[in-house]
């Protein structure tokens, strides 16, 4: 008895607590106050509500439950995506709490209530459970559905007592209950339970509103889609087929407007799952499903997309069919950015199957949609793909023509060129194929592609890119020997691009092959005048090689000289200056034979080459005087010395004295540098002899130039050179012959050269009026005395005296000349019997001295008497 009283008191206390808490929740809902601690408190309270035990105060519980349910429903409608998670959780739990109050109230009534009450509780419980599932609160959903199960059973037991209208409503409610149980099991990853619950739904579908079938089909679709994401494709196929079958069994007219979209989505996902299974049976089934979808919804985008998916899954799909389906999509798709990217992806796939069909499909996309759309960006992107695919399959002129026609079509429909970025991209794609064709020696094809790259659509690519393509056309024409076309292309360029070094180099090649020296020279000059770049020396050397290939040695040497003119001070890295200079020497030497064909330009160029060599060798020695690591080592120096000297010897008799003098000067500088280094005795001896002969020839050359020069000052400069070279040569001869170890022909030759030098130097001093220095020269005449030379010496002295008289030189200078002549007479008297020459010299001396120095005249008379007495028996008076 006491136990019963205690339980009753406890139930009363529990009911009071629930009612008080419900009252506080009503206030919170009305004020929209959802503190952080409210949700845990509601959850804890729900868990304490007894199950299967009636509570007192049934009316109050029902009233509070109804009020809470209505308020929470209204509050639920005001929830948005911006609402807080706490608010959403609280509202969901309040709905569960409200259902629990209604459930307790119903259990407390006598007999548990009637069918309308059951319907109410089943409906409220289903809504509360659905809210929990949507909120992700599966624990509360389980609790609600457990309480709802008893009301579902009671309705099932009383279904025979219901009217047809009420029975239909109850069937719908019960079907949605089992549907929620199915969803809950799916969310709990209990597929076997979900399958079991789904089977509970199916018998109720046919007797209920078709909308229930649609809802259940939607749930099956969601389950199948979720299974696809988890890669459980067989299970996904099973659930998607359930969804499809449910929809197929219904009359289309009784379904909602969304049923068609659901049906398409179900079939689309079903095909996706079947394709992912990758079995022949599944692929065949996917094809059948896609065909059914296409038959039912022929104008829907999804049908065509599914068809493409099936074709893509085929190991060898028909590209024609793929293209047809794709073109159907072009007509119906909305051209959003996402959709356009999808189309580009599909076109890529078609390209892998058949580039030709892909090109045709792109043409269709442009003509069917993009031109009318007017979006330049989309047109350019489609055009880029068309160019990319078109160039990748270009193997003949027909392929290029097809691409050209496509570009013409774009241009005629847009009437404006591509943007800068698109023009660059297009030319880059075409250029890649140009290079490929050119490397394969398909010059006609390469030229066609170049002409394509100059299409009006690409005018914004810039002058430099346009010129680059034009130069490639010139290269193609060069390879085809179509020089007329090459000229036309060149002269069609702007002046700036015509004068680009690369353009001029190509025209230089044309000029070399058409024997147009003026154009060749003009191109070469433009290249040399261009600003320094990394390419410039390369182009100049390329001109050298081209001239060599053509076989024009003159032109080769001329270009090399241009290279030297431009880079004499700083030869580009990787270029050997000695080798370059040697190459020039050999080229000019090869062009200087036979001697009858000697050209002044050749010898002039040779002179400059050796002058450069001498200058650079000096610089080399100044920078690296000892280690010998410069460009010009001892062997290089020796080569230039010997080559320079040999050219002088070979051509000294025929070349202009100007060139001879220059060659001698450069050779002497080279020899001086060589003598400063370490040299073997044999090489040293040869160098000294060559140096003497070179100084001698320089003296001769300057003498000739001085005699021929009309400008007095310039003539004097040349005579000064004669004087200097002669002095050095005489000194070198004296040093060379002083040990008396030299004899024979070499010694005789050097002594003869010594006398010749004295003669030239006397002439120089005479013209320069350097009377003070003549005494040394008169003495030098006797260094290697030879009676055969005395007559010449006497004649020179007479000329010198005559000049002194003209310019009224001082008596001391004339005295030295007369003394010199007297000495010649004395030596002749002692060593020869040439009385004719002797008598002539004595008469001249007598006459010159008569007005100058009577003593000399008297001496001449005495000497003449003695000579006459000595030879009175030999000559008749």
PDB file of C-alpha atoms in Angstrom, residues 487-668:
ATOM      1  CA  UNK A 487      62.100  39.281-101.779  1.00  0.00           C
ATOM      2  CA  UNK A 488      58.384  40.045-101.894  1.00  0.00           C
ATOM      3  CA  UNK A 489      57.931  38.915 -98.308  1.00  0.00           C
ATOM      4  CA  UNK A 490      60.936  40.943 -97.163  1.00  0.00           C
ATOM      5  CA  UNK A 491      59.877  44.155 -98.836  1.00  0.00           C
ATOM      6  CA  UNK A 492      56.367  43.655 -97.497  1.00  0.00           C
ATOM      7  CA  UNK A 493      57.655  44.062 -93.938  1.00  0.00           C
ATOM      8  CA  UNK A 494      57.634  47.381 -92.141  1.00  0.00           C
ATOM      9  CA  UNK A 495      60.845  49.382 -92.294  1.00  0.00           C
ATOM     10  CA  UNK A 496      61.632  48.582 -88.671  1.00  0.00           C
ATOM     11  CA  UNK A 497      61.246  44.852 -89.201  1.00  0.00           C
ATOM     12  CA  UNK A 498      63.100  44.968 -92.514  1.00  0.00           C
ATOM     13  CA  UNK A 499      66.067  46.430 -90.683  1.00  0.00           C
ATOM     14  CA  UNK A 500      65.975  43.851 -87.911  1.00  0.00           C
ATOM     15  CA  UNK A 501      69.289  41.921 -87.968  1.00  0.00           C
ATOM     16  CA  UNK A 502      67.456  38.594 -88.356  1.00  0.00           C
ATOM     17  CA  UNK A 503      65.557  39.852 -91.398  1.00  0.00           C
ATOM     18  CA  UNK A 504      68.683  41.285 -92.970  1.00  0.00           C
ATOM     19  CA  UNK A 505      70.546  38.040 -92.440  1.00  0.00           C
ATOM     20  CA  UNK A 506      67.930  36.149 -94.425  1.00  0.00           C
ATOM     21  CA  UNK A 507      68.051  38.693 -97.223  1.00  0.00           C
ATOM     22  CA  UNK A 508      71.822  38.420 -97.178  1.00  0.00           C
ATOM     23  CA  UNK A 509      71.369  34.725 -97.951  1.00  0.00           C
ATOM     24  CA  UNK A 510      69.004  35.637-100.783  1.00  0.00           C
ATOM     25  CA  UNK A 511      71.483  38.184-102.131  1.00  0.00           C
ATOM     26  CA  UNK A 512      74.291  35.632-102.073  1.00  0.00           C
ATOM     27  CA  UNK A 513      72.224  33.197-104.094  1.00  0.00           C
ATOM     28  CA  UNK A 514      71.009  35.771-106.596  1.00  0.00           C
ATOM     29  CA  UNK A 515      74.396  37.403-107.151  1.00  0.00           C
ATOM     30  CA  UNK A 516      73.271  40.747-105.776  1.00  0.00           C
ATOM     31  CA  UNK A 517      76.389  42.232-104.137  1.00  0.00           C
ATOM     32  CA  UNK A 518      74.727  45.575-103.459  1.00  0.00           C
ATOM     33  CA  UNK A 519      71.918  43.998-101.452  1.00  0.00           C
ATOM     34  CA  UNK A 520      74.402  41.750 -99.658  1.00  0.00           C
ATOM     35  CA  UNK A 521      76.547  44.730 -98.699  1.00  0.00           C
ATOM     36  CA  UNK A 522      73.510  46.704 -97.559  1.00  0.00           C
ATOM     37  CA  UNK A 523      72.263  43.837 -95.392  1.00  0.00           C
ATOM     38  CA  UNK A 524      75.689  43.342 -93.880  1.00  0.00           C
ATOM     39  CA  UNK A 525      76.005  47.021 -93.047  1.00  0.00           C
ATOM     40  CA  UNK A 526      72.596  47.052 -91.363  1.00  0.00           C
ATOM     41  CA  UNK A 527      73.529  44.038 -89.246  1.00  0.00           C
ATOM     42  CA  UNK A 528      76.761  45.692 -88.182  1.00  0.00           C
ATOM     43  CA  UNK A 529      75.023  48.956 -87.287  1.00  0.00           C
ATOM     44  CA  UNK A 530      72.406  47.238 -85.171  1.00  0.00           C
ATOM     45  CA  UNK A 531      72.678  47.501 -81.371  1.00  0.00           C
ATOM     46  CA  UNK A 532      74.707  44.797 -79.691  1.00  0.00           C
ATOM     47  CA  UNK A 533      72.723  41.750 -78.641  1.00  0.00           C
ATOM     48  CA  UNK A 534      73.521  38.141 -77.880  1.00  0.00           C
ATOM     49  CA  UNK A 535      72.355  37.183 -81.389  1.00  0.00           C
ATOM     50  CA  UNK A 536      74.336  39.760 -83.317  1.00  0.00           C
ATOM     51  CA  UNK A 537      77.750  38.044 -83.412  1.00  0.00           C
ATOM     52  CA  UNK A 538      75.988  34.783 -84.192  1.00  0.00           C
ATOM     53  CA  UNK A 539      74.325  36.386 -87.212  1.00  0.00           C
ATOM     54  CA  UNK A 540      77.611  37.804 -88.455  1.00  0.00           C
ATOM     55  CA  UNK A 541      79.313  34.431 -88.191  1.00  0.00           C
ATOM     56  CA  UNK A 542      76.313  32.889 -89.912  1.00  0.00           C
ATOM     57  CA  UNK A 543      76.904  35.305 -92.799  1.00  0.00           C
ATOM     58  CA  UNK A 544      80.496  34.078 -92.934  1.00  0.00           C
ATOM     59  CA  UNK A 545      79.417  30.454 -93.095  1.00  0.00           C
ATOM     60  CA  UNK A 546      76.793  31.221 -95.705  1.00  0.00           C
ATOM     61  CA  UNK A 547      79.298  32.955 -97.936  1.00  0.00           C
ATOM     62  CA  UNK A 548      81.571  29.934 -97.591  1.00  0.00           C
ATOM     63  CA  UNK A 549      78.769  27.536 -98.444  1.00  0.00           C
ATOM     64  CA  UNK A 550      77.943  29.521-101.559  1.00  0.00           C
ATOM     65  CA  UNK A 551      81.633  29.369-102.482  1.00  0.00           C
ATOM     66  CA  UNK A 552      82.197  33.122-102.591  1.00  0.00           C
ATOM     67  CA  UNK A 553      85.567  33.556-100.923  1.00  0.00           C
ATOM     68  CA  UNK A 554      85.633  37.281-101.537  1.00  0.00           C
ATOM     69  CA  UNK A 555      82.356  37.706 -99.751  1.00  0.00           C
ATOM     70  CA  UNK A 556      83.427  35.390 -96.943  1.00  0.00           C
ATOM     71  CA  UNK A 557      86.517  37.439 -96.326  1.00  0.00           C
ATOM     72  CA  UNK A 558      84.526  40.653 -96.521  1.00  0.00           C
ATOM     73  CA  UNK A 559      82.056  39.443 -93.918  1.00  0.00           C
ATOM     74  CA  UNK A 560      84.844  38.278 -91.658  1.00  0.00           C
ATOM     75  CA  UNK A 561      86.321  41.729 -91.920  1.00  0.00           C
ATOM     76  CA  UNK A 562      82.986  43.216 -90.906  1.00  0.00           C
ATOM     77  CA  UNK A 563      82.986  40.928 -87.899  1.00  0.00           C
ATOM     78  CA  UNK A 564      86.457  42.102 -86.977  1.00  0.00           C
ATOM     79  CA  UNK A 565      85.502  45.740 -87.495  1.00  0.00           C
ATOM     80  CA  UNK A 566      82.603  45.313 -85.104  1.00  0.00           C
ATOM     81  CA  UNK A 567      84.197  43.123 -82.451  1.00  0.00           C
ATOM     82  CA  UNK A 568      87.864  43.969 -82.636  1.00  0.00           C
ATOM     83  CA  UNK A 569      87.886  45.358 -79.110  1.00  0.00           C
ATOM     84  CA  UNK A 570      85.841  42.607 -77.494  1.00  0.00           C
ATOM     85  CA  UNK A 571      85.355  39.358 -79.351  1.00  0.00           C
ATOM     86  CA  UNK A 572      82.261  37.496 -78.083  1.00  0.00           C
ATOM     87  CA  UNK A 573      82.756  34.558 -75.756  1.00  0.00           C
ATOM     88  CA  UNK A 574      83.459  31.258 -77.452  1.00  0.00           C
ATOM     89  CA  UNK A 575      85.135  32.853 -80.470  1.00  0.00           C
ATOM     90  CA  UNK A 576      88.873  32.412 -81.097  1.00  0.00           C
ATOM     91  CA  UNK A 577      90.243  35.666 -82.447  1.00  0.00           C
ATOM     92  CA  UNK A 578      93.508  34.080 -83.695  1.00  0.00           C
ATOM     93  CA  UNK A 579      91.520  31.480 -85.623  1.00  0.00           C
ATOM     94  CA  UNK A 580      89.314  34.203 -87.057  1.00  0.00           C
ATOM     95  CA  UNK A 581      92.308  36.223 -88.211  1.00  0.00           C
ATOM     96  CA  UNK A 582      94.052  33.166 -89.662  1.00  0.00           C
ATOM     97  CA  UNK A 583      90.896  32.310 -91.568  1.00  0.00           C
ATOM     98  CA  UNK A 584      90.839  35.774 -93.095  1.00  0.00           C
ATOM     99  CA  UNK A 585      94.516  35.618 -94.082  1.00  0.00           C
ATOM    100  CA  UNK A 586      94.041  32.292 -95.842  1.00  0.00           C
ATOM    101  CA  UNK A 587      90.900  33.473 -97.617  1.00  0.00           C
ATOM    102  CA  UNK A 588      92.572  36.592 -98.979  1.00  0.00           C
ATOM    103  CA  UNK A 589      95.679  34.659 -99.928  1.00  0.00           C
ATOM    104  CA  UNK A 590      93.580  32.191-101.882  1.00  0.00           C
ATOM    105  CA  UNK A 591      91.991  35.099-103.761  1.00  0.00           C
ATOM    106  CA  UNK A 592      95.338  36.767-104.578  1.00  0.00           C
ATOM    107  CA  UNK A 593      96.461  34.164-107.061  1.00  0.00           C
ATOM    108  CA  UNK A 594      97.464  34.469-109.858  1.00  0.00           C
ATOM    109  CA  UNK A 595      99.383  37.701-109.425  1.00  0.00           C
ATOM    110  CA  UNK A 596      97.950  39.140-112.593  1.00  0.00           C
ATOM    111  CA  UNK A 597      94.566  39.169-110.891  1.00  0.00           C
ATOM    112  CA  UNK A 598      95.812  41.087-107.852  1.00  0.00           C
ATOM    113  CA  UNK A 599      93.105  43.242-106.330  1.00  0.00           C
ATOM    114  CA  UNK A 600      93.780  46.292-104.217  1.00  0.00           C
ATOM    115  CA  UNK A 601      90.892  45.475-101.871  1.00  0.00           C
ATOM    116  CA  UNK A 602      92.404  42.106-101.076  1.00  0.00           C
ATOM    117  CA  UNK A 603      95.819  43.451-100.138  1.00  0.00           C
ATOM    118  CA  UNK A 604      94.156  46.316 -98.245  1.00  0.00           C
ATOM    119  CA  UNK A 605      92.149  43.828 -96.217  1.00  0.00           C
ATOM    120  CA  UNK A 606      95.217  41.718 -95.580  1.00  0.00           C
ATOM    121  CA  UNK A 607      96.995  44.788 -94.295  1.00  0.00           C
ATOM    122  CA  UNK A 608      94.185  45.441 -91.853  1.00  0.00           C
ATOM    123  CA  UNK A 609      94.184  41.840 -90.692  1.00  0.00           C
ATOM    124  CA  UNK A 610      97.871  41.891 -89.806  1.00  0.00           C
ATOM    125  CA  UNK A 611      97.518  45.292 -88.168  1.00  0.00           C
ATOM    126  CA  UNK A 612      94.744  43.899 -86.001  1.00  0.00           C
ATOM    127  CA  UNK A 613      96.801  40.856 -85.167  1.00  0.00           C
ATOM    128  CA  UNK A 614      99.733  43.016 -84.129  1.00  0.00           C
ATOM    129  CA  UNK A 615      97.542  45.245 -81.989  1.00  0.00           C
ATOM    130  CA  UNK A 616      95.799  42.354 -80.229  1.00  0.00           C
ATOM    131  CA  UNK A 617      99.056  40.521 -79.619  1.00  0.00           C
ATOM    132  CA  UNK A 618     100.471  43.604 -77.920  1.00  0.00           C
ATOM    133  CA  UNK A 619      97.370  43.861 -75.751  1.00  0.00           C
ATOM    134  CA  UNK A 620      97.648  40.175 -74.964  1.00  0.00           C
ATOM    135  CA  UNK A 621     101.233  40.575 -73.820  1.00  0.00           C
ATOM    136  CA  UNK A 622     100.390  43.601 -71.682  1.00  0.00           C
ATOM    137  CA  UNK A 623      97.592  41.761 -69.921  1.00  0.00           C
ATOM    138  CA  UNK A 624      99.408  38.427 -69.512  1.00  0.00           C
ATOM    139  CA  UNK A 625     103.080  39.097 -70.165  1.00  0.00           C
ATOM    140  CA  UNK A 626     104.560  35.930 -68.683  1.00  0.00           C
ATOM    141  CA  UNK A 627     102.151  33.039 -68.271  1.00  0.00           C
ATOM    142  CA  UNK A 628     101.356  32.711 -71.975  1.00  0.00           C
ATOM    143  CA  UNK A 629      97.694  31.993 -71.312  1.00  0.00           C
ATOM    144  CA  UNK A 630      96.420  34.698 -73.666  1.00  0.00           C
ATOM    145  CA  UNK A 631      94.727  34.091 -76.987  1.00  0.00           C
ATOM    146  CA  UNK A 632      97.976  34.523 -78.929  1.00  0.00           C
ATOM    147  CA  UNK A 633     100.599  32.067 -77.724  1.00  0.00           C
ATOM    148  CA  UNK A 634     104.109  31.735 -79.191  1.00  0.00           C
ATOM    149  CA  UNK A 635     102.924  29.484 -82.005  1.00  0.00           C
ATOM    150  CA  UNK A 636     100.202  31.926 -83.017  1.00  0.00           C
ATOM    151  CA  UNK A 637     102.699  34.801 -82.990  1.00  0.00           C
ATOM    152  CA  UNK A 638     105.149  32.842 -85.113  1.00  0.00           C
ATOM    153  CA  UNK A 639     102.426  31.981 -87.628  1.00  0.00           C
ATOM    154  CA  UNK A 640     101.426  35.610 -88.112  1.00  0.00           C
ATOM    155  CA  UNK A 641     105.064  36.739 -88.357  1.00  0.00           C
ATOM    156  CA  UNK A 642     105.916  34.180 -91.013  1.00  0.00           C
ATOM    157  CA  UNK A 643     102.676  34.652 -92.962  1.00  0.00           C
ATOM    158  CA  UNK A 644     103.014  38.425 -92.995  1.00  0.00           C
ATOM    159  CA  UNK A 645     106.636  38.234 -94.087  1.00  0.00           C
ATOM    160  CA  UNK A 646     105.961  35.695 -96.841  1.00  0.00           C
ATOM    161  CA  UNK A 647     103.156  37.816 -98.277  1.00  0.00           C
ATOM    162  CA  UNK A 648     105.528  40.795 -98.338  1.00  0.00           C
ATOM    163  CA  UNK A 649     108.159  38.797-100.206  1.00  0.00           C
ATOM    164  CA  UNK A 650     105.650  37.359-102.662  1.00  0.00           C
ATOM    165  CA  UNK A 651     103.993  40.635-103.533  1.00  0.00           C
ATOM    166  CA  UNK A 652     106.510  43.388-102.839  1.00  0.00           C
ATOM    167  CA  UNK A 653     107.304  43.816-106.532  1.00  0.00           C
ATOM    168  CA  UNK A 654     103.682  44.279-107.621  1.00  0.00           C
ATOM    169  CA  UNK A 655     101.618  45.792-104.845  1.00  0.00           C
ATOM    170  CA  UNK A 656     101.118  49.475-104.220  1.00  0.00           C
ATOM    171  CA  UNK A 657     103.819  51.007-101.972  1.00  0.00           C
ATOM    172  CA  UNK A 658     101.066  52.134 -99.617  1.00  0.00           C
ATOM    173  CA  UNK A 659     100.074  48.542 -98.932  1.00  0.00           C
ATOM    174  CA  UNK A 660     103.671  47.383 -98.861  1.00  0.00           C
ATOM    175  CA  UNK A 661     104.494  49.966 -96.210  1.00  0.00           C
ATOM    176  CA  UNK A 662     101.521  48.900 -94.090  1.00  0.00           C
ATOM    177  CA  UNK A 663     102.385  45.232 -94.371  1.00  0.00           C
ATOM    178  CA  UNK A 664     105.964  45.971 -93.406  1.00  0.00           C
ATOM    179  CA  UNK A 665     104.922  48.038 -90.400  1.00  0.00           C
ATOM    180  CA  UNK A 666     102.642  45.310 -89.050  1.00  0.00           C
ATOM    181  CA  UNK A 667     105.257  42.651 -89.723  1.00  0.00           C
ATOM    182  CA  UNK A 668     107.936  44.656 -87.888  1.00  0.00           C
TER     183      UNK A 668
END
